[in-house]
Amino acid sequence: KCSLKWDETYMYLSLFGVPYRLNRENGDVERREGEAWKDGNSHAEVMTVLDLLCDSKEDRHLTGRWKNMQSFGLMFHRNLLENGADPWAERLQAEPESFRKACLALGGIEMPQGDMSYAIEVFDGLRILLQFWFGDEEFPPNLRYLWDENALMYLKYETMYFAKGLLLSRIREEMDRK
């Protein structure tokens, strides 16, 4: 259903622009780093890859309309995001050019929303929009996460958190490379 390339041993896919392969016999996940395949079995990687491959809908499609990540969850999930001081937003305020370069390195497309926004592909055309607003003396900096309104056709709500965390770790790696 995902039209992946495959051979006798592996299925191949891309996650946040990074090549991955999934061992068809034992489910082992590896990601490509340079010329080598490295362990890709972190909880976030495995959950995101398997959710996309196993639970995405066959008739999935994108609408092109963004929806705040909070809007996908139930009422008790509302306070899990964008609550209080955000160390990520504070770092982005201090290093906006580094954030821009990291997003572009991950294949991000600059978007017109917020002070800085980038849409970065997760998988199969599904993108997450990182919308950043600079803070000032009245408001702290704010980082929002938006998904296509049909994102639940690609992965479960809970898996959005794993994918978001994986993306932030990739951005951190890129920003730390300076």
Short mmCIF file of N, CA and C in Angstrom, two decimals:
data_model
loop_
_atom_site.label_atom_id
_atom_site.label_comp_id
_atom_site.label_asym_id
_atom_site.label_seq_id
_atom_site.Cartn_x
_atom_site.Cartn_y
_atom_site.Cartn_z
N LYS A 1 0.80 -1.20 0.00
CA LYS A 1 0.00 0.00 0.00
C LYS A 1 0.85 1.27 0.00
N CYS A 2 2.10 1.17 0.38
CA CYS A 2 2.96 2.36 0.44
C CYS A 2 3.88 2.49 -0.77
N SER A 3 3.80 1.56 -1.70
CA SER A 3 4.62 1.59 -2.93
C SER A 3 6.11 1.73 -2.63
N LEU A 4 6.58 0.98 -1.66
CA LEU A 4 7.99 1.05 -1.27
C LEU A 4 8.85 0.19 -2.19
N LYS A 5 10.11 0.58 -2.31
CA LYS A 5 11.07 -0.29 -2.97
C LYS A 5 11.40 -1.39 -1.99
N TRP A 6 11.69 -2.57 -2.52
CA TRP A 6 12.01 -3.69 -1.65
C TRP A 6 12.86 -4.70 -2.42
N ASP A 7 13.53 -5.53 -1.65
CA ASP A 7 14.26 -6.66 -2.22
C ASP A 7 13.97 -7.85 -1.31
N GLU A 8 14.72 -8.94 -1.47
CA GLU A 8 14.46 -10.13 -0.66
C GLU A 8 14.59 -9.88 0.83
N THR A 9 15.48 -8.95 1.22
CA THR A 9 15.78 -8.76 2.63
C THR A 9 15.11 -7.54 3.24
N TYR A 10 14.99 -6.45 2.49
CA TYR A 10 14.55 -5.18 3.07
C TYR A 10 13.42 -4.50 2.30
N MET A 11 12.68 -3.66 3.04
CA MET A 11 11.81 -2.66 2.45
C MET A 11 12.49 -1.32 2.71
N TYR A 12 12.43 -0.41 1.74
CA TYR A 12 13.13 0.86 1.85
C TYR A 12 12.14 2.01 1.86
N LEU A 13 12.40 2.97 2.73
CA LEU A 13 11.55 4.15 2.81
C LEU A 13 12.39 5.35 3.23
N SER A 14 11.78 6.50 3.23
CA SER A 14 12.44 7.73 3.66
C SER A 14 11.61 8.33 4.78
N LEU A 15 12.26 8.74 5.85
CA LEU A 15 11.61 9.36 6.99
C LEU A 15 12.36 10.65 7.29
N PHE A 16 11.68 11.78 7.16
CA PHE A 16 12.31 13.10 7.31
C PHE A 16 13.52 13.24 6.39
N GLY A 17 13.40 12.68 5.19
CA GLY A 17 14.44 12.80 4.18
C GLY A 17 15.63 11.89 4.39
N VAL A 18 15.57 11.04 5.40
CA VAL A 18 16.66 10.10 5.69
C VAL A 18 16.25 8.72 5.19
N PRO A 19 17.10 8.06 4.39
CA PRO A 19 16.78 6.70 3.95
C PRO A 19 16.77 5.71 5.12
N TYR A 20 15.75 4.87 5.14
CA TYR A 20 15.62 3.80 6.13
C TYR A 20 15.40 2.49 5.40
N ARG A 21 15.71 1.42 6.10
CA ARG A 21 15.34 0.10 5.59
C ARG A 21 14.85 -0.74 6.76
N LEU A 22 13.87 -1.57 6.45
CA LEU A 22 13.24 -2.43 7.43
C LEU A 22 13.48 -3.87 7.01
N ASN A 23 14.11 -4.64 7.88
CA ASN A 23 14.38 -6.04 7.60
C ASN A 23 13.06 -6.79 7.56
N ARG A 24 12.79 -7.43 6.45
CA ARG A 24 11.50 -8.10 6.25
C ARG A 24 11.35 -9.36 7.09
N GLU A 25 12.46 -9.91 7.55
CA GLU A 25 12.38 -11.14 8.33
C GLU A 25 12.21 -10.86 9.82
N ASN A 26 12.97 -9.89 10.35
CA ASN A 26 12.95 -9.69 11.80
C ASN A 26 12.47 -8.30 12.25
N GLY A 27 12.16 -7.40 11.32
CA GLY A 27 11.64 -6.08 11.68
C GLY A 27 12.69 -5.08 12.12
N ASP A 28 13.96 -5.44 12.04
CA ASP A 28 15.03 -4.52 12.44
C ASP A 28 15.01 -3.28 11.53
N VAL A 29 15.14 -2.11 12.14
CA VAL A 29 15.12 -0.84 11.40
C VAL A 29 16.51 -0.24 11.40
N GLU A 30 16.95 0.18 10.22
CA GLU A 30 18.24 0.85 10.08
C GLU A 30 18.06 2.12 9.27
N ARG A 31 18.90 3.13 9.58
CA ARG A 31 18.87 4.37 8.81
C ARG A 31 20.24 4.59 8.18
N ARG A 32 20.23 5.26 7.07
CA ARG A 32 21.46 5.53 6.31
C ARG A 32 22.13 6.77 6.87
N GLU A 33 23.39 6.63 7.24
CA GLU A 33 24.22 7.76 7.67
C GLU A 33 25.49 7.71 6.83
N GLY A 34 25.60 8.65 5.91
CA GLY A 34 26.73 8.62 4.99
C GLY A 34 26.63 7.40 4.11
N GLU A 35 27.67 6.60 4.12
CA GLU A 35 27.70 5.38 3.30
C GLU A 35 27.31 4.13 4.08
N ALA A 36 27.02 4.29 5.38
CA ALA A 36 26.76 3.12 6.23
C ALA A 36 25.32 3.09 6.72
N TRP A 37 24.84 1.88 7.01
CA TRP A 37 23.55 1.71 7.65
C TRP A 37 23.78 1.61 9.15
N LYS A 38 23.08 2.42 9.91
CA LYS A 38 23.22 2.46 11.37
C LYS A 38 21.91 2.01 12.02
N ASP A 39 22.00 1.64 13.29
CA ASP A 39 20.84 1.22 14.05
C ASP A 39 19.77 2.31 14.03
N GLY A 40 18.56 1.96 13.66
CA GLY A 40 17.43 2.89 13.65
C GLY A 40 16.30 2.38 14.51
N ASN A 41 16.66 1.73 15.60
CA ASN A 41 15.66 1.09 16.45
C ASN A 41 15.30 1.89 17.70
N SER A 42 15.45 3.22 17.63
CA SER A 42 14.97 4.01 18.77
C SER A 42 13.45 3.86 18.82
N HIS A 43 12.91 4.08 19.98
CA HIS A 43 11.46 3.94 20.15
C HIS A 43 10.70 4.83 19.16
N ALA A 44 11.12 6.07 19.02
CA ALA A 44 10.43 7.01 18.13
C ALA A 44 10.53 6.56 16.67
N GLU A 45 11.70 6.09 16.25
CA GLU A 45 11.86 5.64 14.86
C GLU A 45 10.99 4.42 14.57
N VAL A 46 11.07 3.42 15.43
CA VAL A 46 10.33 2.19 15.20
C VAL A 46 8.83 2.44 15.22
N MET A 47 8.35 3.19 16.21
CA MET A 47 6.92 3.45 16.30
C MET A 47 6.42 4.22 15.08
N THR A 48 7.19 5.21 14.63
CA THR A 48 6.77 6.00 13.48
C THR A 48 6.78 5.16 12.21
N VAL A 49 7.86 4.43 11.97
CA VAL A 49 7.96 3.60 10.77
C VAL A 49 6.85 2.55 10.74
N LEU A 50 6.68 1.82 11.83
CA LEU A 50 5.69 0.74 11.84
C LEU A 50 4.26 1.27 11.76
N ASP A 51 4.00 2.41 12.39
CA ASP A 51 2.66 2.98 12.30
C ASP A 51 2.35 3.40 10.87
N LEU A 52 3.32 4.02 10.22
CA LEU A 52 3.11 4.42 8.83
C LEU A 52 2.89 3.21 7.93
N LEU A 53 3.69 2.18 8.12
CA LEU A 53 3.59 1.01 7.25
C LEU A 53 2.39 0.13 7.57
N CYS A 54 2.09 -0.02 8.84
CA CYS A 54 1.05 -0.98 9.23
C CYS A 54 -0.34 -0.36 9.38
N ASP A 55 -0.42 0.88 9.81
CA ASP A 55 -1.72 1.45 10.16
C ASP A 55 -2.19 2.58 9.26
N SER A 56 -1.37 3.01 8.32
CA SER A 56 -1.85 4.08 7.43
C SER A 56 -2.97 3.53 6.56
N LYS A 57 -3.89 4.38 6.23
CA LYS A 57 -5.04 3.98 5.42
C LYS A 57 -4.65 3.87 3.95
N GLU A 58 -5.21 2.92 3.28
CA GLU A 58 -4.90 2.74 1.85
C GLU A 58 -5.40 3.92 1.02
N ASP A 59 -6.48 4.53 1.45
CA ASP A 59 -7.04 5.66 0.70
C ASP A 59 -6.58 7.02 1.24
N ARG A 60 -5.44 7.02 1.95
CA ARG A 60 -4.96 8.27 2.56
C ARG A 60 -4.72 9.32 1.48
N HIS A 61 -4.96 10.54 1.86
CA HIS A 61 -4.72 11.67 0.96
C HIS A 61 -4.61 12.94 1.78
N LEU A 62 -3.93 13.90 1.24
CA LEU A 62 -3.72 15.17 1.92
C LEU A 62 -4.74 16.19 1.43
N THR A 63 -5.09 17.13 2.30
CA THR A 63 -6.03 18.18 1.93
C THR A 63 -5.33 19.50 1.64
N GLY A 64 -4.11 19.67 2.19
CA GLY A 64 -3.44 20.95 2.04
C GLY A 64 -3.87 21.96 3.08
N ARG A 65 -4.72 21.56 4.01
CA ARG A 65 -5.17 22.44 5.09
C ARG A 65 -4.49 22.02 6.39
N TRP A 66 -3.86 22.98 7.05
CA TRP A 66 -3.11 22.71 8.27
C TRP A 66 -4.02 22.73 9.49
N LYS A 67 -3.69 21.87 10.44
CA LYS A 67 -4.45 21.78 11.68
C LYS A 67 -3.45 21.69 12.83
N ASN A 68 -3.67 22.48 13.86
CA ASN A 68 -2.80 22.47 15.03
C ASN A 68 -2.79 21.08 15.66
N MET A 69 -1.63 20.62 16.06
CA MET A 69 -1.50 19.28 16.63
C MET A 69 -2.43 19.08 17.81
N GLN A 70 -2.64 20.12 18.61
CA GLN A 70 -3.54 20.00 19.75
C GLN A 70 -4.96 19.63 19.33
N SER A 71 -5.38 20.05 18.17
CA SER A 71 -6.74 19.83 17.71
C SER A 71 -7.04 18.36 17.40
N PHE A 72 -6.01 17.55 17.24
CA PHE A 72 -6.22 16.14 16.95
C PHE A 72 -6.55 15.33 18.20
N GLY A 73 -6.15 15.82 19.36
CA GLY A 73 -6.27 15.04 20.58
C GLY A 73 -7.57 15.27 21.33
N LEU A 74 -7.74 14.48 22.35
CA LEU A 74 -8.89 14.62 23.24
C LEU A 74 -8.63 15.75 24.22
N MET A 75 -9.64 16.14 24.95
CA MET A 75 -9.53 17.29 25.86
C MET A 75 -8.38 17.13 26.85
N PHE A 76 -8.15 15.92 27.38
CA PHE A 76 -7.09 15.77 28.37
C PHE A 76 -5.71 15.86 27.74
N HIS A 77 -5.60 15.86 26.41
CA HIS A 77 -4.32 16.03 25.74
C HIS A 77 -3.97 17.49 25.52
N ARG A 78 -4.90 18.39 25.66
CA ARG A 78 -4.73 19.79 25.27
C ARG A 78 -3.52 20.46 25.92
N ASN A 79 -3.18 20.08 27.14
CA ASN A 79 -2.08 20.74 27.84
C ASN A 79 -0.72 20.09 27.61
N LEU A 80 -0.65 19.10 26.75
CA LEU A 80 0.63 18.43 26.51
C LEU A 80 1.56 19.26 25.64
N LEU A 81 1.02 20.17 24.87
CA LEU A 81 1.81 20.99 23.96
C LEU A 81 1.63 22.46 24.28
N GLU A 82 2.60 23.26 23.89
CA GLU A 82 2.51 24.71 23.96
C GLU A 82 2.03 25.18 25.32
N ASN A 83 2.63 24.65 26.35
CA ASN A 83 2.22 24.98 27.71
C ASN A 83 3.40 25.55 28.47
N GLY A 84 3.36 26.83 28.79
CA GLY A 84 4.43 27.45 29.56
C GLY A 84 5.67 27.69 28.73
N ALA A 85 6.79 27.87 29.43
CA ALA A 85 8.07 28.14 28.76
C ALA A 85 8.49 26.91 27.96
N ASP A 86 8.94 27.15 26.76
CA ASP A 86 9.35 26.08 25.86
C ASP A 86 10.83 26.23 25.57
N PRO A 87 11.67 25.32 26.09
CA PRO A 87 13.11 25.43 25.85
C PRO A 87 13.46 25.41 24.36
N TRP A 88 12.67 24.68 23.56
CA TRP A 88 12.93 24.65 22.12
C TRP A 88 12.72 26.03 21.52
N ALA A 89 11.61 26.65 21.86
CA ALA A 89 11.31 27.98 21.31
C ALA A 89 12.38 28.98 21.75
N GLU A 90 12.84 28.85 22.98
CA GLU A 90 13.89 29.76 23.47
C GLU A 90 15.19 29.55 22.69
N ARG A 91 15.52 28.31 22.39
CA ARG A 91 16.74 28.06 21.60
C ARG A 91 16.59 28.63 20.19
N LEU A 92 15.42 28.45 19.59
CA LEU A 92 15.21 28.95 18.24
C LEU A 92 15.26 30.48 18.20
N GLN A 93 14.78 31.12 19.24
CA GLN A 93 14.86 32.58 19.31
C GLN A 93 16.33 33.01 19.37
N ALA A 94 17.16 32.26 20.08
CA ALA A 94 18.58 32.60 20.22
C ALA A 94 19.38 32.24 18.96
N GLU A 95 18.90 31.25 18.18
CA GLU A 95 19.65 30.77 17.02
C GLU A 95 18.76 30.64 15.78
N PRO A 96 18.12 31.71 15.34
CA PRO A 96 17.19 31.58 14.22
C PRO A 96 17.86 31.15 12.91
N GLU A 97 19.06 31.61 12.65
CA GLU A 97 19.73 31.23 11.40
C GLU A 97 20.12 29.75 11.42
N SER A 98 20.51 29.27 12.58
CA SER A 98 20.84 27.85 12.72
C SER A 98 19.58 26.99 12.52
N PHE A 99 18.45 27.46 13.04
CA PHE A 99 17.17 26.77 12.85
C PHE A 99 16.82 26.75 11.37
N ARG A 100 16.95 27.87 10.70
CA ARG A 100 16.65 27.95 9.27
C ARG A 100 17.49 26.96 8.48
N LYS A 101 18.80 26.94 8.74
CA LYS A 101 19.69 26.03 8.01
C LYS A 101 19.35 24.57 8.30
N ALA A 102 19.01 24.27 9.55
CA ALA A 102 18.66 22.89 9.91
C ALA A 102 17.40 22.44 9.17
N CYS A 103 16.39 23.29 9.14
CA CYS A 103 15.14 22.94 8.46
C CYS A 103 15.37 22.75 6.96
N LEU A 104 16.17 23.62 6.36
CA LEU A 104 16.47 23.49 4.94
C LEU A 104 17.28 22.22 4.66
N ALA A 105 18.21 21.88 5.56
CA ALA A 105 19.00 20.66 5.40
C ALA A 105 18.12 19.41 5.45
N LEU A 106 16.99 19.51 6.14
CA LEU A 106 16.06 18.38 6.24
C LEU A 106 15.01 18.41 5.14
N GLY A 107 15.24 19.26 4.14
CA GLY A 107 14.30 19.34 3.02
C GLY A 107 13.09 20.21 3.29
N GLY A 108 13.15 21.02 4.34
CA GLY A 108 12.04 21.88 4.69
C GLY A 108 11.76 22.93 3.62
N ILE A 109 10.50 23.24 3.49
CA ILE A 109 10.05 24.27 2.57
C ILE A 109 9.61 25.46 3.41
N GLU A 110 10.17 26.62 3.12
CA GLU A 110 9.80 27.82 3.87
C GLU A 110 8.34 28.17 3.60
N MET A 111 7.62 28.48 4.66
CA MET A 111 6.20 28.80 4.56
C MET A 111 5.97 30.21 5.10
N PRO A 112 4.87 30.86 4.69
CA PRO A 112 4.64 32.25 5.06
C PRO A 112 4.03 32.47 6.45
N GLN A 113 3.68 31.45 7.19
CA GLN A 113 3.05 31.63 8.50
C GLN A 113 4.08 31.94 9.57
N GLY A 114 3.67 32.67 10.60
CA GLY A 114 4.54 32.94 11.73
C GLY A 114 5.72 33.81 11.35
N ASP A 115 6.67 33.93 12.28
CA ASP A 115 7.90 34.67 11.99
C ASP A 115 8.86 33.81 11.16
N MET A 116 8.85 32.51 11.41
CA MET A 116 9.63 31.54 10.64
C MET A 116 8.82 30.25 10.63
N SER A 117 8.62 29.68 9.46
CA SER A 117 7.89 28.42 9.36
C SER A 117 8.46 27.55 8.26
N TYR A 118 8.50 26.25 8.54
CA TYR A 118 9.02 25.28 7.58
C TYR A 118 8.14 24.05 7.60
N ALA A 119 7.78 23.58 6.42
CA ALA A 119 7.05 22.32 6.27
C ALA A 119 8.06 21.25 5.89
N ILE A 120 8.16 20.23 6.71
CA ILE A 120 9.16 19.18 6.52
C ILE A 120 8.43 17.85 6.33
N GLU A 121 8.79 17.15 5.26
CA GLU A 121 8.12 15.89 4.95
C GLU A 121 8.49 14.81 5.96
N VAL A 122 7.45 14.16 6.46
CA VAL A 122 7.63 13.01 7.34
C VAL A 122 7.79 11.78 6.47
N PHE A 123 6.78 11.54 5.61
CA PHE A 123 6.73 10.32 4.81
C PHE A 123 5.62 10.47 3.78
N ASP A 124 5.86 10.02 2.59
CA ASP A 124 4.80 9.88 1.58
C ASP A 124 4.00 11.18 1.36
N GLY A 125 4.70 12.31 1.36
CA GLY A 125 4.04 13.60 1.13
C GLY A 125 3.49 14.26 2.38
N LEU A 126 3.31 13.50 3.46
CA LEU A 126 2.81 14.07 4.72
C LEU A 126 3.88 14.95 5.34
N ARG A 127 3.52 16.19 5.60
CA ARG A 127 4.47 17.13 6.18
C ARG A 127 3.99 17.60 7.55
N ILE A 128 4.96 18.00 8.37
CA ILE A 128 4.66 18.68 9.62
C ILE A 128 5.15 20.11 9.45
N LEU A 129 4.32 21.06 9.84
CA LEU A 129 4.67 22.47 9.74
C LEU A 129 5.13 22.96 11.09
N LEU A 130 6.36 23.41 11.15
CA LEU A 130 6.89 24.03 12.36
C LEU A 130 6.69 25.52 12.19
N GLN A 131 5.88 26.10 13.06
CA GLN A 131 5.55 27.52 12.98
C GLN A 131 6.14 28.20 14.22
N PHE A 132 7.09 29.09 13.99
CA PHE A 132 7.79 29.74 15.10
C PHE A 132 7.44 31.22 15.15
N TRP A 133 7.17 31.66 16.37
CA TRP A 133 6.90 33.08 16.64
C TRP A 133 7.94 33.57 17.64
N PHE A 134 8.63 34.66 17.30
CA PHE A 134 9.59 35.26 18.23
C PHE A 134 8.86 35.82 19.44
N GLY A 135 9.51 35.77 20.58
CA GLY A 135 8.96 36.35 21.78
C GLY A 135 9.37 37.81 21.92
N ASP A 136 8.76 38.48 22.87
CA ASP A 136 9.12 39.86 23.19
C ASP A 136 8.92 40.06 24.69
N GLU A 137 8.85 41.31 25.13
CA GLU A 137 8.71 41.56 26.57
C GLU A 137 7.36 41.11 27.12
N GLU A 138 6.36 40.92 26.26
CA GLU A 138 5.04 40.50 26.73
C GLU A 138 4.77 39.00 26.57
N PHE A 139 5.33 38.40 25.52
CA PHE A 139 5.02 37.01 25.22
C PHE A 139 6.31 36.22 25.01
N PRO A 140 6.34 34.97 25.50
CA PRO A 140 7.53 34.14 25.25
C PRO A 140 7.54 33.66 23.80
N PRO A 141 8.70 33.23 23.30
CA PRO A 141 8.72 32.64 21.96
C PRO A 141 7.82 31.40 21.94
N ASN A 142 7.28 31.10 20.76
CA ASN A 142 6.32 30.01 20.66
C ASN A 142 6.60 29.17 19.42
N LEU A 143 6.65 27.86 19.60
CA LEU A 143 6.81 26.92 18.50
C LEU A 143 5.56 26.07 18.44
N ARG A 144 4.89 26.10 17.28
CA ARG A 144 3.66 25.34 17.08
C ARG A 144 3.91 24.24 16.05
N TYR A 145 3.15 23.16 16.19
CA TYR A 145 3.25 22.01 15.30
C TYR A 145 1.92 21.82 14.61
N LEU A 146 1.92 21.88 13.29
CA LEU A 146 0.70 21.73 12.52
C LEU A 146 0.86 20.57 11.54
N TRP A 147 -0.23 19.87 11.31
CA TRP A 147 -0.26 18.73 10.40
C TRP A 147 -1.40 18.93 9.41
N ASP A 148 -1.33 18.24 8.30
CA ASP A 148 -2.46 18.22 7.38
C ASP A 148 -3.66 17.67 8.14
N GLU A 149 -4.84 18.20 7.86
CA GLU A 149 -6.02 17.76 8.61
C GLU A 149 -6.32 16.28 8.43
N ASN A 150 -5.74 15.62 7.43
CA ASN A 150 -5.92 14.19 7.24
C ASN A 150 -4.73 13.37 7.78
N ALA A 151 -3.94 13.94 8.63
CA ALA A 151 -2.75 13.24 9.15
C ALA A 151 -3.10 11.91 9.81
N LEU A 152 -4.28 11.82 10.39
CA LEU A 152 -4.66 10.57 11.06
C LEU A 152 -4.90 9.43 10.07
N MET A 153 -4.93 9.73 8.79
CA MET A 153 -5.00 8.67 7.78
C MET A 153 -3.62 8.05 7.58
N TYR A 154 -2.57 8.74 8.05
CA TYR A 154 -1.20 8.28 7.88
C TYR A 154 -0.65 7.65 9.15
N LEU A 155 -0.96 8.24 10.29
CA LEU A 155 -0.48 7.70 11.55
C LEU A 155 -1.42 8.07 12.68
N LYS A 156 -1.27 7.35 13.78
CA LYS A 156 -2.14 7.57 14.93
C LYS A 156 -1.74 8.85 15.64
N TYR A 157 -2.70 9.39 16.39
CA TYR A 157 -2.44 10.63 17.14
C TYR A 157 -1.22 10.47 18.05
N GLU A 158 -1.14 9.37 18.78
CA GLU A 158 -0.02 9.17 19.70
C GLU A 158 1.31 9.14 18.95
N THR A 159 1.29 8.60 17.74
CA THR A 159 2.52 8.50 16.96
C THR A 159 2.98 9.87 16.47
N MET A 160 2.07 10.82 16.39
CA MET A 160 2.47 12.19 16.03
C MET A 160 3.52 12.71 17.01
N TYR A 161 3.40 12.33 18.28
CA TYR A 161 4.37 12.75 19.28
C TYR A 161 5.73 12.13 19.03
N PHE A 162 5.75 10.85 18.64
CA PHE A 162 7.02 10.20 18.33
C PHE A 162 7.66 10.87 17.11
N ALA A 163 6.85 11.12 16.08
CA ALA A 163 7.36 11.76 14.86
C ALA A 163 7.87 13.17 15.17
N LYS A 164 7.12 13.91 15.96
CA LYS A 164 7.53 15.26 16.34
C LYS A 164 8.85 15.21 17.10
N GLY A 165 8.97 14.30 18.05
CA GLY A 165 10.22 14.16 18.81
C GLY A 165 11.39 13.77 17.93
N LEU A 166 11.14 12.89 16.98
CA LEU A 166 12.19 12.47 16.05
C LEU A 166 12.63 13.66 15.19
N LEU A 167 11.68 14.44 14.72
CA LEU A 167 12.02 15.62 13.93
C LEU A 167 12.84 16.60 14.76
N LEU A 168 12.43 16.85 15.99
CA LEU A 168 13.19 17.79 16.83
C LEU A 168 14.61 17.28 17.10
N SER A 169 14.77 15.97 17.24
CA SER A 169 16.13 15.44 17.43
C SER A 169 16.97 15.63 16.18
N ARG A 170 16.35 15.50 14.99
CA ARG A 170 17.07 15.73 13.74
C ARG A 170 17.46 17.20 13.61
N ILE A 171 16.54 18.09 13.99
CA ILE A 171 16.85 19.52 13.94
C ILE A 171 17.98 19.83 14.93
N ARG A 172 17.94 19.26 16.11
CA ARG A 172 19.00 19.47 17.11
C ARG A 172 20.35 19.01 16.55
N GLU A 173 20.37 17.83 15.93
CA GLU A 173 21.62 17.33 15.34
C GLU A 173 22.16 18.31 14.29
N GLU A 174 21.28 18.81 13.44
CA GLU A 174 21.71 19.75 12.41
C GLU A 174 22.20 21.07 13.04
N MET A 175 21.48 21.57 14.04
CA MET A 175 21.88 22.82 14.66
C MET A 175 23.19 22.67 15.43
N ASP A 176 23.44 21.51 16.00
CA ASP A 176 24.67 21.28 16.74
C ASP A 176 25.89 21.10 15.84
N ARG A 177 25.68 20.86 14.57
CA ARG A 177 26.80 20.66 13.64
C ARG A 177 27.60 21.93 13.38
N LYS A 178 26.94 23.06 13.43
CA LYS A 178 27.54 24.37 13.19
C LYS A 178 28.85 24.19 12.56
#
